Amino acid sequence: MTDPAPPQRSSKRARLCSIENANRIATRVAEHVQGDTAVVKTGNPLQPFRVVLASKAAPGRTVSRVVTCNDDAPDDQ
């Protein structure tokens, strides 16, 4: 007996699960928390990428990072 074919995904799910969407969300989260974020692989086909704080990202699973820079802060001199 063969394994059943994986279910077809909708175009909306494909957009939600894309690396482009994960990077967009990572940027928004980084701006909100004013800290670095990372996109990591999950191994789950229904959620292939997850956005986490960069400090919590497993090095072998990191796909991309968003690094924040706070140019508005006054220089300490």
mmCIF file of C-alpha atoms in Angstrom:
data_model
loop_
_atom_site.group_PDB
_atom_site.id
_atom_site.type_symbol
_atom_site.label_atom_id
_atom_site.label_comp_id
_atom_site.label_asym_id
_atom_site.label_seq_id
_atom_site.Cartn_x
_atom_site.Cartn_y
_atom_site.Cartn_z
ATOM 1 C CA MET A 1 0.000 0.000 0.000
ATOM 2 C CA THR A 2 1.354 3.448 -0.870
ATOM 3 C CA ASP A 3 1.218 6.539 1.272
ATOM 4 C CA PRO A 4 -1.616 8.926 0.412
ATOM 5 C CA ALA A 5 -0.657 12.073 -1.464
ATOM 6 C CA PRO A 6 -0.258 15.150 0.725
ATOM 7 C CA PRO A 7 -3.321 17.407 0.682
ATOM 8 C CA GLN A 8 -3.312 20.296 -1.760
ATOM 9 C CA ARG A 9 -2.748 23.662 -0.145
ATOM 10 C CA SER A 10 -4.714 26.753 -1.033
ATOM 11 C CA SER A 11 -2.958 29.721 -2.580
ATOM 12 C CA LYS A 12 -3.706 31.701 0.592
ATOM 13 C CA ARG A 13 -1.954 29.093 2.777
ATOM 14 C CA ALA A 14 0.981 29.076 0.354
ATOM 15 C CA ARG A 15 1.346 32.859 0.773
ATOM 16 C CA LEU A 16 1.030 32.611 4.563
ATOM 17 C CA CYS A 17 3.643 29.840 4.703
ATOM 18 C CA SER A 18 6.150 31.600 2.437
ATOM 19 C CA ILE A 19 9.586 32.803 3.478
ATOM 20 C CA GLU A 20 8.632 36.246 2.169
ATOM 21 C CA ASN A 21 5.735 36.430 4.613
ATOM 22 C CA ALA A 22 7.917 35.166 7.469
ATOM 23 C CA ASN A 23 10.505 37.872 6.729
ATOM 24 C CA ARG A 24 7.769 40.532 6.618
ATOM 25 C CA ILE A 25 6.432 39.406 9.993
ATOM 26 C CA ALA A 26 9.953 39.239 11.454
ATOM 27 C CA THR A 27 10.514 42.870 10.454
ATOM 28 C CA ARG A 28 7.253 43.977 12.064
ATOM 29 C CA VAL A 29 7.986 42.047 15.263
ATOM 30 C CA ALA A 30 11.531 43.477 15.428
ATOM 31 C CA GLU A 31 10.136 47.005 15.136
ATOM 32 C CA HIS A 32 7.521 46.299 17.806
ATOM 33 C CA VAL A 33 9.867 44.737 20.368
ATOM 34 C CA GLN A 34 12.819 46.937 19.346
ATOM 35 C CA GLY A 35 15.056 43.884 19.186
ATOM 36 C CA ASP A 36 16.552 41.448 16.716
ATOM 37 C CA THR A 37 14.402 38.626 15.347
ATOM 38 C CA ALA A 38 15.084 35.509 13.321
ATOM 39 C CA VAL A 39 13.140 33.289 10.950
ATOM 40 C CA VAL A 40 13.739 29.618 11.686
ATOM 41 C CA LYS A 41 12.774 26.389 9.904
ATOM 42 C CA THR A 42 10.309 24.262 11.867
ATOM 43 C CA GLY A 43 10.144 21.027 9.880
ATOM 44 C CA ASN A 44 6.337 21.275 9.943
ATOM 45 C CA PRO A 45 4.812 21.571 6.444
ATOM 46 C CA LEU A 46 1.803 23.486 7.805
ATOM 47 C CA GLN A 47 4.116 26.069 9.430
ATOM 48 C CA PRO A 48 7.499 25.754 7.725
ATOM 49 C CA PHE A 49 8.881 28.980 9.240
ATOM 50 C CA ARG A 50 8.525 30.629 12.634
ATOM 51 C CA VAL A 51 9.583 34.074 13.835
ATOM 52 C CA VAL A 52 11.469 34.106 17.148
ATOM 53 C CA LEU A 53 13.699 36.470 19.072
ATOM 54 C CA ALA A 54 17.190 36.154 17.596
ATOM 55 C CA SER A 55 18.624 35.214 20.991
ATOM 56 C CA LYS A 56 16.316 32.153 21.075
ATOM 57 C CA ALA A 57 17.033 30.971 17.505
ATOM 58 C CA ALA A 58 18.778 27.643 17.005
ATOM 59 C CA PRO A 59 21.826 28.311 14.786
ATOM 60 C CA GLY A 60 21.238 25.301 12.545
ATOM 61 C CA ARG A 61 17.614 26.257 11.884
ATOM 62 C CA THR A 62 18.030 30.001 11.236
ATOM 63 C CA VAL A 63 17.022 31.051 7.738
ATOM 64 C CA SER A 64 17.244 34.841 8.106
ATOM 65 C CA ARG A 65 17.610 37.562 10.720
ATOM 66 C CA VAL A 66 16.309 41.083 11.194
ATOM 67 C CA VAL A 67 18.796 43.247 13.034
ATOM 68 C CA THR A 68 17.498 46.457 14.568
ATOM 69 C CA CYS A 69 19.366 49.705 14.935
ATOM 70 C CA ASN A 70 18.120 52.467 17.176
ATOM 71 C CA ASP A 71 19.432 55.649 15.542
ATOM 72 C CA ASP A 72 17.048 57.802 17.577
ATOM 73 C CA ALA A 73 18.832 57.200 20.881
ATOM 74 C CA PRO A 74 21.192 59.941 22.005
ATOM 75 C CA ASP A 75 24.876 59.102 22.015
ATOM 76 C CA ASP A 76 26.365 58.513 25.456
ATOM 77 C CA GLN A 77 29.508 60.579 25.633
#
